[in-house]
Structures are given as C-alpha cells and as structure tokens.
Short mmCIF file of C-alpha atoms and ligand atoms in Angstrom, two decimals:
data_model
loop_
_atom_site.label_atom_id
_atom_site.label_comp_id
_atom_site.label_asym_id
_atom_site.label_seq_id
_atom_site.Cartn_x
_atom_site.Cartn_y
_atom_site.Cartn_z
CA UNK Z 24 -21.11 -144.78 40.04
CA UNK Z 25 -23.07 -144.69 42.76
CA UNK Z 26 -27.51 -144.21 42.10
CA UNK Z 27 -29.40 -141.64 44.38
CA UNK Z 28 -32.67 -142.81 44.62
CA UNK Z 29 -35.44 -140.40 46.32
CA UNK Z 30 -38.23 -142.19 47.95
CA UNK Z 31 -41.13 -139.92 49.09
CA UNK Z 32 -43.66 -141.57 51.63
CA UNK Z 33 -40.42 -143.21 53.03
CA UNK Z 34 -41.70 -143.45 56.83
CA UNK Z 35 -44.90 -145.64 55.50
CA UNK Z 36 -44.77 -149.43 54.75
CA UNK Z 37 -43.38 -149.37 51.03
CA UNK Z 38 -40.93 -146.94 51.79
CA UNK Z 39 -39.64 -148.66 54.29
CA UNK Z 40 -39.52 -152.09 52.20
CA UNK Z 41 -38.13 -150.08 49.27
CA UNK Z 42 -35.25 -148.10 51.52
CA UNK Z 43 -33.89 -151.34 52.03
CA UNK Z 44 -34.11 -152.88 49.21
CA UNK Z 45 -32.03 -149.95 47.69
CA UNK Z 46 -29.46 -150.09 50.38
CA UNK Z 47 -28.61 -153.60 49.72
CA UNK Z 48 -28.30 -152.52 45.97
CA UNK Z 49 -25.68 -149.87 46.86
CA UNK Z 50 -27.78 -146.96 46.29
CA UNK Z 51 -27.88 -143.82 48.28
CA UNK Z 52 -31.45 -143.30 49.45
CA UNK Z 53 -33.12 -139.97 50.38
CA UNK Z 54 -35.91 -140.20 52.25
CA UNK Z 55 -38.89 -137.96 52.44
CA UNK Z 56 -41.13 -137.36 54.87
CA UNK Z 57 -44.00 -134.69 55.71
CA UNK Z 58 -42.50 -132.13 58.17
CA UNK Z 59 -46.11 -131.72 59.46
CA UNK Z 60 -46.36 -134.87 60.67
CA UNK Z 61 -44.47 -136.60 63.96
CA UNK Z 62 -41.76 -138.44 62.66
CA UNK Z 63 -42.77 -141.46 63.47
CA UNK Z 64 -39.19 -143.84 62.22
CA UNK Z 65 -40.38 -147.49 63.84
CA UNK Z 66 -40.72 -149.27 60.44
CA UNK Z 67 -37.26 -148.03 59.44
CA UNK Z 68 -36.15 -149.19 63.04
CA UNK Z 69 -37.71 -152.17 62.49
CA UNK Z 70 -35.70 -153.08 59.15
CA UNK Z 71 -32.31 -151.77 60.61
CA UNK Z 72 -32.18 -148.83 58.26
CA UNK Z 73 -32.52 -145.92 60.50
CA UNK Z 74 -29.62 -144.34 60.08
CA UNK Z 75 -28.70 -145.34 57.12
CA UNK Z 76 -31.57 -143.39 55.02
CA UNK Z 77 -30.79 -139.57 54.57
CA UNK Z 78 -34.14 -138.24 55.75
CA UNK Z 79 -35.02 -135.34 54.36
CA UNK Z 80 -38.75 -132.76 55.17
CA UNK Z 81 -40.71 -132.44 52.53
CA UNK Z 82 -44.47 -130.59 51.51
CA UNK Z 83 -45.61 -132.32 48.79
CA UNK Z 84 -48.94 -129.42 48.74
CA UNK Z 85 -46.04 -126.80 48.15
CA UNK Z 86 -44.49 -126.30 44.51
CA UNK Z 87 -41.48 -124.61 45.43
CA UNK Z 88 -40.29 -126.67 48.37
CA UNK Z 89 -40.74 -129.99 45.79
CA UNK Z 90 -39.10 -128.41 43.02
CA UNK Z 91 -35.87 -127.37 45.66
CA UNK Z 92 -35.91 -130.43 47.12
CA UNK Z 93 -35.57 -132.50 43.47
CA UNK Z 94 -33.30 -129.62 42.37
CA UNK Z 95 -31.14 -130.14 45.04
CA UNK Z 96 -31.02 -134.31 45.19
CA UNK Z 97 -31.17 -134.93 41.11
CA UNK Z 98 -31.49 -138.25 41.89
CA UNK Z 99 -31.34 -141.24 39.27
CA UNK Z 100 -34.94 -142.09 40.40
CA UNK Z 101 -37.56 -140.86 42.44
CA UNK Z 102 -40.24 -142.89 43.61
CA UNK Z 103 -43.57 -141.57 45.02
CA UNK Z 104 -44.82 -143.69 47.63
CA UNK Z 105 -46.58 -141.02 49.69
CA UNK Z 106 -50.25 -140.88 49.84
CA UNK Z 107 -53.20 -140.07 52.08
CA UNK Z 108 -53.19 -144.01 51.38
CA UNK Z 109 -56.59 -145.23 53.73
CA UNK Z 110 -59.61 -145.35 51.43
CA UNK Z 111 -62.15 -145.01 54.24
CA UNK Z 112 -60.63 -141.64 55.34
CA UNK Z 113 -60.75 -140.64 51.68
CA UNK Z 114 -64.71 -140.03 52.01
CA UNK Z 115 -64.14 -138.06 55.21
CA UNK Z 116 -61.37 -136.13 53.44
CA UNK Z 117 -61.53 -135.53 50.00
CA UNK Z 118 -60.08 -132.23 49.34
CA UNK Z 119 -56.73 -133.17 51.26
CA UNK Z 120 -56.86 -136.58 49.34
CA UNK Z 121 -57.03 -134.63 46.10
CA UNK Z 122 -54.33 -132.46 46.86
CA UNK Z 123 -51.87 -135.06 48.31
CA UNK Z 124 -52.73 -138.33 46.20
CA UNK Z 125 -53.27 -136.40 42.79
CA UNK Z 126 -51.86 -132.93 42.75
CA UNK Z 127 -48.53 -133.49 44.21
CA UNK Z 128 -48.22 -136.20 41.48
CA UNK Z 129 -48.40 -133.69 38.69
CA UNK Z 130 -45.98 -131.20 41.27
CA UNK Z 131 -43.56 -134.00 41.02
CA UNK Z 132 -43.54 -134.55 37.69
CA UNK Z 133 -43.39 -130.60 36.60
CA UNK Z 134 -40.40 -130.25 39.06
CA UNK Z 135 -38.64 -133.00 37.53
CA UNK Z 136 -39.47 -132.07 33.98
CA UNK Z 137 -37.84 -128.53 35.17
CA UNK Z 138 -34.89 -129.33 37.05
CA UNK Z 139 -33.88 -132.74 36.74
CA UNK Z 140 -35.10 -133.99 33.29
CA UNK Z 141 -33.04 -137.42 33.44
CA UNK Z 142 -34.83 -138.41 36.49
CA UNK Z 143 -36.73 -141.96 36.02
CA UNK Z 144 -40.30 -141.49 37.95
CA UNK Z 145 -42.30 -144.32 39.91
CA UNK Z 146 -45.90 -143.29 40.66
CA UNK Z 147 -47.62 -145.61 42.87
CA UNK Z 148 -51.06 -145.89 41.54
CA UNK Z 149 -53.60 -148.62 42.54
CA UNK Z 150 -55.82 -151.44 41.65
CA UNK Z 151 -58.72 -149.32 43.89
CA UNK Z 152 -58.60 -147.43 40.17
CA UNK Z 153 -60.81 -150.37 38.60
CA UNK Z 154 -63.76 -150.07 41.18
CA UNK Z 155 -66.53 -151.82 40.23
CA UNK Z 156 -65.66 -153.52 37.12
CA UNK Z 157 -66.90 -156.44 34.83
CA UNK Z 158 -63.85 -158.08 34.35
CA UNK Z 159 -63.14 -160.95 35.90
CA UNK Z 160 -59.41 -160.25 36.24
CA UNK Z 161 -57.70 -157.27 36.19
CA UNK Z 162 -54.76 -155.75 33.99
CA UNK Z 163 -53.17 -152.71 32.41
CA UNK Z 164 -56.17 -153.18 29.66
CA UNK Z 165 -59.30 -153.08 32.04
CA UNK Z 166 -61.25 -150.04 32.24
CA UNK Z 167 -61.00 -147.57 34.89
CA UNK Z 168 -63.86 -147.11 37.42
CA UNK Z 169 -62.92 -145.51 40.66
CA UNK Z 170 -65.34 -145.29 43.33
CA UNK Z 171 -63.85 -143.69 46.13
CA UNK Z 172 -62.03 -139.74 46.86
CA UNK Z 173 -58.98 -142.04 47.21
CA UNK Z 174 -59.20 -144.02 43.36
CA UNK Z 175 -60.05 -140.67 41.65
CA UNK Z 176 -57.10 -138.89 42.86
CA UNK Z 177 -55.14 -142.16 42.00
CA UNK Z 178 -56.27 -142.21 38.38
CA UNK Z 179 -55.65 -138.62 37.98
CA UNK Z 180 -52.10 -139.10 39.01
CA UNK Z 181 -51.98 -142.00 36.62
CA UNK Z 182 -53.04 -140.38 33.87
CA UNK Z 183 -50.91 -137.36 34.56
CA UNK Z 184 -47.76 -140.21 34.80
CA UNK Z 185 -48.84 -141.79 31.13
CA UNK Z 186 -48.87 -137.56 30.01
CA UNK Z 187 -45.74 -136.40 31.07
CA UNK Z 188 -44.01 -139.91 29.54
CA UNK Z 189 -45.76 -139.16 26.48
CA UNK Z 190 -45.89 -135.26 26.09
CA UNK Z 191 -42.65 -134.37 27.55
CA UNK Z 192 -40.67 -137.79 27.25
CA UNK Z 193 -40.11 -138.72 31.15
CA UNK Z 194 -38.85 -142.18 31.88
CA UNK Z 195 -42.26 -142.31 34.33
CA UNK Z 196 -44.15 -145.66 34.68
CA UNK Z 197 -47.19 -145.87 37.03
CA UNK Z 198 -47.27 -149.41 39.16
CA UNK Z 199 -50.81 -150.28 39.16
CA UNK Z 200 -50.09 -152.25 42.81
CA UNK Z 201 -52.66 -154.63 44.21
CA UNK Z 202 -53.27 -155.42 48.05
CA UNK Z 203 -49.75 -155.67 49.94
CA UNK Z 204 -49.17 -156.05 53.52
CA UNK Z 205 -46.82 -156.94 56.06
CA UNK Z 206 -45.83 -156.76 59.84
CA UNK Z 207 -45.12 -152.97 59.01
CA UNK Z 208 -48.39 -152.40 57.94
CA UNK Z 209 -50.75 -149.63 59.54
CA UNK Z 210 -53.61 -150.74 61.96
CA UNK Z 211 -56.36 -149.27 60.33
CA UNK Z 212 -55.87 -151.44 57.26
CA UNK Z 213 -58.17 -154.65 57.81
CA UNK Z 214 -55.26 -157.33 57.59
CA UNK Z 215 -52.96 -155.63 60.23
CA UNK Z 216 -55.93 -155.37 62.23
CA UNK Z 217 -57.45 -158.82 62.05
CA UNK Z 218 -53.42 -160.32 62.76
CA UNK Z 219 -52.85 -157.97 65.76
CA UNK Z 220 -56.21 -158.36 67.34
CA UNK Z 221 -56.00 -162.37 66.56
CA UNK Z 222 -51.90 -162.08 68.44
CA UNK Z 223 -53.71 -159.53 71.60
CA UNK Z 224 -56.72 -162.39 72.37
CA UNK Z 225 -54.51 -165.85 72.00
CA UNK Z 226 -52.40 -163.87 74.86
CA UNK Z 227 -55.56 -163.11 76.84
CA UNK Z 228 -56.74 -159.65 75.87
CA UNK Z 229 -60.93 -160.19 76.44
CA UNK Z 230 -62.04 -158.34 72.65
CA UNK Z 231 -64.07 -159.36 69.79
CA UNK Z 232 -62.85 -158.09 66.79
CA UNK Z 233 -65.00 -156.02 64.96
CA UNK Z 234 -64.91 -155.92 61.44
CA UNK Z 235 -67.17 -154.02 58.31
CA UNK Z 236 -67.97 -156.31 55.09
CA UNK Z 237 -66.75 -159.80 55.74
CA UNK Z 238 -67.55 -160.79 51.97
CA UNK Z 239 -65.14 -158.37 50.24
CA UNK Z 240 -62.36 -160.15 48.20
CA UNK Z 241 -58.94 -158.98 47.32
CA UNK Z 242 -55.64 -159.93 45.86
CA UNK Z 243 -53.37 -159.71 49.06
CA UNK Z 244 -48.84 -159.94 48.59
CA UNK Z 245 -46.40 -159.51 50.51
CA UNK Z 246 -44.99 -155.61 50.36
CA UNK Z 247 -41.74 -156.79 50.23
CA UNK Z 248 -42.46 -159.02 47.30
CA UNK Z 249 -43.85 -155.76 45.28
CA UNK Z 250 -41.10 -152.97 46.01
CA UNK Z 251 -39.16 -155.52 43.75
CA UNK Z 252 -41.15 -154.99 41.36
CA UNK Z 253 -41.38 -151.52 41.76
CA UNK Z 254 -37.33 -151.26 41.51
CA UNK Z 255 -37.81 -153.65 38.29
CA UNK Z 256 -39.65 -150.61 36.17
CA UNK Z 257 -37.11 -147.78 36.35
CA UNK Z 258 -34.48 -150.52 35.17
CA UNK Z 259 -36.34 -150.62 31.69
CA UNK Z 260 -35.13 -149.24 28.69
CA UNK Z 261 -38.67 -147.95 28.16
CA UNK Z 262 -41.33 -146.86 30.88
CA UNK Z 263 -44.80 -148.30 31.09
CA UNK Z 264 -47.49 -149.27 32.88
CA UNK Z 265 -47.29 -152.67 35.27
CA UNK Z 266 -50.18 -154.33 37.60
CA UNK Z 267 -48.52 -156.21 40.24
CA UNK Z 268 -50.67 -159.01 41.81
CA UNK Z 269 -50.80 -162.45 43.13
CA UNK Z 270 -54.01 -163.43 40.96
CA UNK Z 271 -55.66 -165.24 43.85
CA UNK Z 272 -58.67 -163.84 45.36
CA UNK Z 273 -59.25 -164.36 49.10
CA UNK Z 274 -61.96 -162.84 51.16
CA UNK Z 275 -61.61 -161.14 54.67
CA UNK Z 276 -63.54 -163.93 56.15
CA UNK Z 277 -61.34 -166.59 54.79
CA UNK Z 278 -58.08 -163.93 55.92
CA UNK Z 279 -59.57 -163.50 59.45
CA UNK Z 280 -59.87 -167.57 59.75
CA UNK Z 281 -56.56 -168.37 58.36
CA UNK Z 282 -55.09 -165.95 61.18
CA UNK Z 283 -57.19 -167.37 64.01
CA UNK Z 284 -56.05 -170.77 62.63
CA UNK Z 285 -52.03 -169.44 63.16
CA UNK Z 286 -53.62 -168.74 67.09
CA UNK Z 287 -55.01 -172.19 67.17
CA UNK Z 288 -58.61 -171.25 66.86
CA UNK Z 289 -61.12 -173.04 64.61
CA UNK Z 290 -63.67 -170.31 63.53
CA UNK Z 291 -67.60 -171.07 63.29
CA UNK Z 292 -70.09 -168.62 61.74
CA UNK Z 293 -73.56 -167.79 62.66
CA UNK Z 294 -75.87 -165.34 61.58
CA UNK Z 295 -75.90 -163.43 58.41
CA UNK Z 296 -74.38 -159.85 56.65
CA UNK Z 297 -74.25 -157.23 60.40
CA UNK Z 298 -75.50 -160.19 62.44
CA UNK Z 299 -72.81 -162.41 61.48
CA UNK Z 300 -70.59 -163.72 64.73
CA UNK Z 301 -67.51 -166.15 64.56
CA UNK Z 302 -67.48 -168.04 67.73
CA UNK Z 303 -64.44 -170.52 68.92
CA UNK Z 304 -65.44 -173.94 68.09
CA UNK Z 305 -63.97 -175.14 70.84
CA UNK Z 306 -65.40 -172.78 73.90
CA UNK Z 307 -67.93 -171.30 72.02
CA UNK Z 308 -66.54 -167.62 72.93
CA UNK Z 309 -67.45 -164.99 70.11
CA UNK Z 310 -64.63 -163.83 68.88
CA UNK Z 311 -65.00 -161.58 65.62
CA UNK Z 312 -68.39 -159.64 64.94
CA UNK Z 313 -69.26 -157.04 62.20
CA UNK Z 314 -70.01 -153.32 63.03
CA UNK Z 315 -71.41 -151.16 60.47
CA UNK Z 316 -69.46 -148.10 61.48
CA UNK Z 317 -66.30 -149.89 59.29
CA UNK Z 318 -68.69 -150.40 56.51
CA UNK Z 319 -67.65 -147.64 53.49
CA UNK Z 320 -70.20 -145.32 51.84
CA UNK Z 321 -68.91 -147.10 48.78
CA UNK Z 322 -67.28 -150.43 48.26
CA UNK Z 323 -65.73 -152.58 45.96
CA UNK Z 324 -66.58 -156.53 46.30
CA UNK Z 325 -63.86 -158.15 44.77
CA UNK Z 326 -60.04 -157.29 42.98
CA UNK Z 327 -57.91 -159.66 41.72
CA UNK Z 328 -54.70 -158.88 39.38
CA UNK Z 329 -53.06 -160.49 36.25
CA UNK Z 330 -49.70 -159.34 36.61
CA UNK Z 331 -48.34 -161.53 33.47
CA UNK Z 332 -47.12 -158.18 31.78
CA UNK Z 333 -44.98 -157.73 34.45
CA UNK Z 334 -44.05 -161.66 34.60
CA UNK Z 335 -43.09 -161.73 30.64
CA UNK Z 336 -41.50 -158.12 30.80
CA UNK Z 337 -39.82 -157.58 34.29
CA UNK Z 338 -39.80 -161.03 35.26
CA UNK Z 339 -41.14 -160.32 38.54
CA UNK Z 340 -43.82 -162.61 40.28
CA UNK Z 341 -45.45 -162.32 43.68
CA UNK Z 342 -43.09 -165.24 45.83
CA UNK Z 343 -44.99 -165.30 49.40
CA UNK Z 344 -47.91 -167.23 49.91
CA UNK Z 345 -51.31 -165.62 51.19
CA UNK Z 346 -50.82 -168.32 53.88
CA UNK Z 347 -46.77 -167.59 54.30
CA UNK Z 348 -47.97 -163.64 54.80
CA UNK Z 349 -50.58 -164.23 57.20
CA UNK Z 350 -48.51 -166.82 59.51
CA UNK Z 351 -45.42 -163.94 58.76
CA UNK Z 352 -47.58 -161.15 60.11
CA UNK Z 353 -49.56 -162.94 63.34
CA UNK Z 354 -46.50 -164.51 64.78
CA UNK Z 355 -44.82 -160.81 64.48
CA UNK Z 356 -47.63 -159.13 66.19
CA UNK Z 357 -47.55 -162.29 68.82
CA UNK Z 358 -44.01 -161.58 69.65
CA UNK Z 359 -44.53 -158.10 69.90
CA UNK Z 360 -46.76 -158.49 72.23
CA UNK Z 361 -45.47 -160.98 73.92
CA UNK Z 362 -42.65 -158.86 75.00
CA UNK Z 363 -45.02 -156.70 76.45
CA UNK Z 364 -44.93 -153.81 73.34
CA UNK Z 365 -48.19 -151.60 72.29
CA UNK Z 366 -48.61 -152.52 68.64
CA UNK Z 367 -48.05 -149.76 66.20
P1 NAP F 293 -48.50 -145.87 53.92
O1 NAP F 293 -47.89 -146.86 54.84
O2 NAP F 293 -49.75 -145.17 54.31
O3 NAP F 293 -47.38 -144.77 53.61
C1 NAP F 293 -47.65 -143.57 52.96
C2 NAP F 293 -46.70 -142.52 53.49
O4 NAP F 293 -47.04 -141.28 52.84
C3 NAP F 293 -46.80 -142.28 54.99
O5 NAP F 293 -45.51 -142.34 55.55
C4 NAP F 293 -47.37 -140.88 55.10
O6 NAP F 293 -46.85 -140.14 56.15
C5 NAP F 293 -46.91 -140.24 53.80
N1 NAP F 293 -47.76 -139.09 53.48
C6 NAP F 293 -49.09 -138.98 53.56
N2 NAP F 293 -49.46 -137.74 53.20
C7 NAP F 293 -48.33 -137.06 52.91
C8 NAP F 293 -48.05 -135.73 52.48
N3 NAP F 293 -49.01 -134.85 52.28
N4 NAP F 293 -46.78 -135.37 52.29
C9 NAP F 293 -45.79 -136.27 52.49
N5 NAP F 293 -45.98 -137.54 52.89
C10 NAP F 293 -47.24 -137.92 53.10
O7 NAP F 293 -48.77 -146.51 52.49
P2 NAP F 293 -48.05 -147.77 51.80
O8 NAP F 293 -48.89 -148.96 52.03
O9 NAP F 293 -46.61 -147.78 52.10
O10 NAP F 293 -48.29 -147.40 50.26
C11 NAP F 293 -47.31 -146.65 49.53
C12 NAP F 293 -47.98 -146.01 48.33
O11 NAP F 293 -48.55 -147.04 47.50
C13 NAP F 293 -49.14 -145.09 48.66
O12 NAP F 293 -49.11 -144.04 47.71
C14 NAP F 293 -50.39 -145.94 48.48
O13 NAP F 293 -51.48 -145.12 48.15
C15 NAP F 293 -49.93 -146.81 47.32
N6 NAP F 293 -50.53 -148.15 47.24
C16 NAP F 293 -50.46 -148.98 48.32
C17 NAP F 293 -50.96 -150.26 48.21
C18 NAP F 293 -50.89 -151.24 49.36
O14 NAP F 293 -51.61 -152.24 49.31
N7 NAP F 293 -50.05 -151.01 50.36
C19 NAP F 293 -51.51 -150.70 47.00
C20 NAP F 293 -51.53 -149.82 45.93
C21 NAP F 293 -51.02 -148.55 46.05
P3 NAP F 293 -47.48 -140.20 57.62
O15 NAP F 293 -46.95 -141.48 58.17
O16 NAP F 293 -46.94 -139.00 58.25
O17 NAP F 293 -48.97 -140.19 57.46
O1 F7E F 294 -59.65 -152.68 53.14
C1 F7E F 294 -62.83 -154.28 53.94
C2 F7E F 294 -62.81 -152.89 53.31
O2 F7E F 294 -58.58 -150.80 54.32
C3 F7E F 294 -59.72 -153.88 52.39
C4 F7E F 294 -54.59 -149.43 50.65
O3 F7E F 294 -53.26 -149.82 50.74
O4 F7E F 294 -55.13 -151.32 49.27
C5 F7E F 294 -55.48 -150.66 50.48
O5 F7E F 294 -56.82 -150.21 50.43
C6 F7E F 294 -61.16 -154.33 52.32
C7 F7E F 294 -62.16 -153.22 51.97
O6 F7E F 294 -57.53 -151.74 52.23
C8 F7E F 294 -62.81 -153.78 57.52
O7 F7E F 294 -64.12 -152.37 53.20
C9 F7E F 294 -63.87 -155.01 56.11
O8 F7E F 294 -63.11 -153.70 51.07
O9 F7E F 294 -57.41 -153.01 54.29
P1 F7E F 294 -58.26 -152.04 53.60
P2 F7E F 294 -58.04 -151.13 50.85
O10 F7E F 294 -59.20 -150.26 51.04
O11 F7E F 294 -58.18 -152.26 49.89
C10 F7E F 294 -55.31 -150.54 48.08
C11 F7E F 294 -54.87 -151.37 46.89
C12 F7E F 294 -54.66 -149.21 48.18
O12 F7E F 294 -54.23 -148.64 47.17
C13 F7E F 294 -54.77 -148.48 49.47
O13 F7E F 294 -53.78 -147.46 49.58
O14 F7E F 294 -61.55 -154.81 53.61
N1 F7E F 294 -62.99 -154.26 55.40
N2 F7E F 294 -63.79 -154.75 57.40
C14 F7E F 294 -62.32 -153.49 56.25
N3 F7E F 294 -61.34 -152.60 56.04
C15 F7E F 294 -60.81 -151.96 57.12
N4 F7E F 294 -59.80 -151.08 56.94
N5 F7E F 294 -61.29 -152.22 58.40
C16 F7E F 294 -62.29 -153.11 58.66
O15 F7E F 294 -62.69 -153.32 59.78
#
C-alpha cells in the first residue's frame, strides 16, 4: 500500500528536505503551499522534486479550506512545516505570527480530529520555546520560557499538539527542532547570510558583512539530518515529544570564521560589542562589522539540545558536522555564484 503523506510549508527548507525524503520512501507527497504567496518552487528545483510533489493551495488562517483540503487527501500523515518561521519579523508582526504559527496548529488538528481521525500529526515546534533558561542543556524536561511573538505561538501550538494526543487520542508528536540549515536555507537567517556574503566577497563583491549579536550561541544541524528524524516519530507505535539537536554549542562569531576560513580568510577582531570589526589578517580589509539594526528587541544568548530521547527511542542522531555544514553551504553559494546566479 502506498502512504500519502501531506506536508504543509512544503516550498520552505524542511519541506523541501522532507518531500524528498518521502519520495525515496515510496510515498505520495502532497504539498502545500499559501496561495497568497508567489510560488516560489527553487528549493524543490534544486532537489529534483519539482514535479514529482502534487502541489496543492492552501490557507492555513481559513477553517474550512484546511478541513477540505485534509478531507479530501486523508493522508497517512500530515506534517506541519509551515510557519511565519523568522523570529525577528515576529516582533514586527505578531498578530499574523499568532494566527499562522499557533492558530492554524489547533485548525489542523480539529480538521483532522473531524475528518480524518487516523491521520498521524507532526507539529514542528522549536527550541526558541526555552528562551532564557537556566539549564545548561536542553530537553523535553526543561521548562518553557519563550521570549519572542514567534516562541509563544510555538508553545501554544505545542501544547495544543500534547492536548489533542491526550484529550482526543491523535497519533500527534511535536518535534522540539533545534537550529538546522542548509544551502536551501532563506537569506535572512544569519548562517545563509554569513555563507553567501563570505561566497559574493572571495569572488570580488566589495561588502562588509553586517551582522547583530556576534556572541549568541546555538546548536546548528544539517536540515537534512533532522527531517529524518521528523519521519522517525510518526513511525512510533506511540506519539511523543522529541528535541532534535547536535548538543554542541557554537557562536555566530566562531560560524562566521569557520566560513571565511572555507574562502581562505583568517579573521582578526578588534573592538568590542557594536564596535567590533573582523579584518583579513592578511590585507587588513574589514570584512564583517556589527549593525544594531539586526540586533532583536529580545534575545536569547545561548541553545544547545540533548536529543538522547530521540537517540535511545528513534535512534536518530544528528550525522553532519558543524564544520561539514558550513564547508556544504559556502562552496554551494560559491558555485552559485560563480555561474553568475543571484542567490536566493
Ligand atoms: P521556512 O523555510 O521559512 O518554511 C516555512 C514555509 O511555511 C514557507 O514555505 C512559507 O511560505 C510557509 N508559510 C508561511 N506562512 C504560511 C501560511 N500562512 N500559510 C501557508 N504556508 C505558510 O522554514 P523551515 O526552516 O523550513 O522550517 C520549517 C518549520 O520548522 C517551520 O514551522 C519553522 O518554524 C520550524 N522550525 C524550524 C527550525 C529551523 O532551524 N529551520 C527549527 C525549529 C523549528 P512562503 O515561502 O510563501 O513564505
Ligand atoms: O538567528 C543572531 C540572532 O535568524 C540566530 C528559525 O529557523 O531557528 C531559527 O531562528 C541567532 C539569533 O535564527 C544576525 O539574533 C546575529 O540569536 O538565524 P537566526 P533563529 O532566530 O535562531 C529556530 C530554532 C527556529 O525555530 C526559527 O524558525 O543569530 N544574529 N546577527 C542574527 N540573526 C540574523 N537573522 N541576522 C543577523 O544579522
């Protein structure tokens, strides 16, 4: 028998990752994507999956069009991957994020309980839940403290994920996913933009880079590494709740010098917090600096994941390299532009 699997979000980095992953596994995937928007395809282009992805519109702000569009697919699972997913927007648009990040999880969730009860759910919530914490590492057992529009909606759809699986009896487990990236991922995320920027000026475009908080520290995978993992929960007997993570903590100053180091660049600081400048040891040329405007009205300084709930129950572990990803992404961008293409 062949699985239907319904990916929502499918045009964005996961659902691209994901798509394929599910093609290779025989499935038939149906693909949604907001009619709104342009339909922008590249990362399915760029995976060779194009045309084989049934792409279907869908309003995830609109009840009825969610509950015909479940009603009609039934799939075997459904995995919600689309999100108003840029924290720093969140704060400019908190309403929308509500709406699109939270609401539409619990739209989901009621269609499915309606019209397609056998349906195992995926929400993709977030290690931006924990915020600020005090633990050292985090894990399915840490305390919640969001601190952005973007974490809040999160944890609501979380929590509305852990209620319908134990109120109504849905096979729905919530991914708590740390950091992921990849050569599909967006610009405005700070790893996509430090590798493109890094591939544009070792081919002789004259910028600095300009970055917010250099000190932040995360727990950065590779995407396709995690939409294994994803895959991994619905084949459960029993739903539940898994943080995926690499468990090493890297800053953005340590990610923007391990690119320049793929360009051949040795980076040397000067200067401290918004006067901080990394110059080209070699020629002196500045070549990264820090502008406020990409600081956030609220931060969080450092994440890092112990995904050994998912290692002992799923078996899954993060297999790329911080170092692997970063050389992965730059020499992608470098190519790209190379052959004389406008990075997405
Ligand atoms: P992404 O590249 O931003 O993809 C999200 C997709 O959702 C985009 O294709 C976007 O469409 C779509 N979308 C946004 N608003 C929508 C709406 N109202 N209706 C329908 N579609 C809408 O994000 P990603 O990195 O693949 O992440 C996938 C999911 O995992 C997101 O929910 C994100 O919040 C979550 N997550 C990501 C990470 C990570 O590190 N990547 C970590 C934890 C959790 P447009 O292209 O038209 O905007
Ligand atoms: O920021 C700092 C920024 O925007 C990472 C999403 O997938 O992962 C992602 O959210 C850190 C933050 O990702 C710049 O302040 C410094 O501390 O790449 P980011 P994010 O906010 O962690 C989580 C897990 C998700 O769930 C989200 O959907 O880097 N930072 N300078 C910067 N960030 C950006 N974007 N640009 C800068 O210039």
């Amino acid at each position: 028998m062949i699985k239907t699997a319904f990916v929502t979000g499918v045009l964005g980095q996961d659902g691209a990752y994901l798509s394929r992953l599910l093609l290779e596994k025989g499935y038939r995937v149906v693909g949604a994507y907001r009619q709104s928007a342009l339909m922008n395809t590249w990362r399915l282009s760029a995976l060779g999956i194009r045309d084989d992805v049934e792409l279907i519109p869908l309003e995830l702000l609109d009840y009825s069009n969610v509950q015909r569009c479940i009603g009609s697919v039934k799939p075997d699972e459904l995995y919600n991957l689309a999100a108003q997913s840029f924290v720093g927007l969140s704060f400019e648009q908190p309403l929308y994020t509500g709406d699109a990040d939270g609401l539409a999880v619990t739209r989901i969730l009621e269609a499915i309980r309606s019209v397609s009860p056998s349906t195992r759910f995926y929400q993709a919530s977030t290690s931006e839940m924990f915020g600020q914490n005090q633990a050292l590492v985090q894990s399915e057992t840490t305390p919640f403290n969001p601190s952005s529009p973007y974490a809040i909606a999160k944890l609501y759809g979380h929590w509305m994920t852990v209620n319908y699986r134990t109120v109504h009896g849905l096979h729905a487990s919530s991914g708590i996913l740390f950091n992921h990236e990849s050569p599909l991922r967006g610009r405005e995320f700070v790893t996509r933009k430090i590798t493109a920027t890094f591939a544009e000026i070792a081919q002789g475009a004259d910028k600095v880079l300009e970055l917010g908080n250099l000190d932040v520290a995360r727990d950065w995978g590779f995407a396709g590494d995690y939409v294994r993992g994803m895959h991994l929960m619905l084949q459960q007997d029993k739903p539940g709740d898994y943080v995926l993570a690499t468990g090493r903590k890297t800053t953005v100053r340590a990610f923007v010098e391990c690119a320049a180091k793929v360009c051949g660049y040795t980076l040397e600081w000067e200067g401290e917090g918004v006067q901080s400048v990394g110059r080209d040891a070699r020629s002196g040329r500045p070549l990264v600096r820090v502008n406020p405007v990409f600081f956030r009205l609220a931060d969080v300084d450092v994440l890092v994941g112990d995904a050994s709930k998912a290692k002992r129950e799923l078996g899954w572990t993060a297999e790329v390299s911080l170092e692997q990803l970063v050389e992965k992404m730059v020499l992608e961008d470098y190519a790209a532009v190379r052959r004389g293409e406008s990075l997405s």
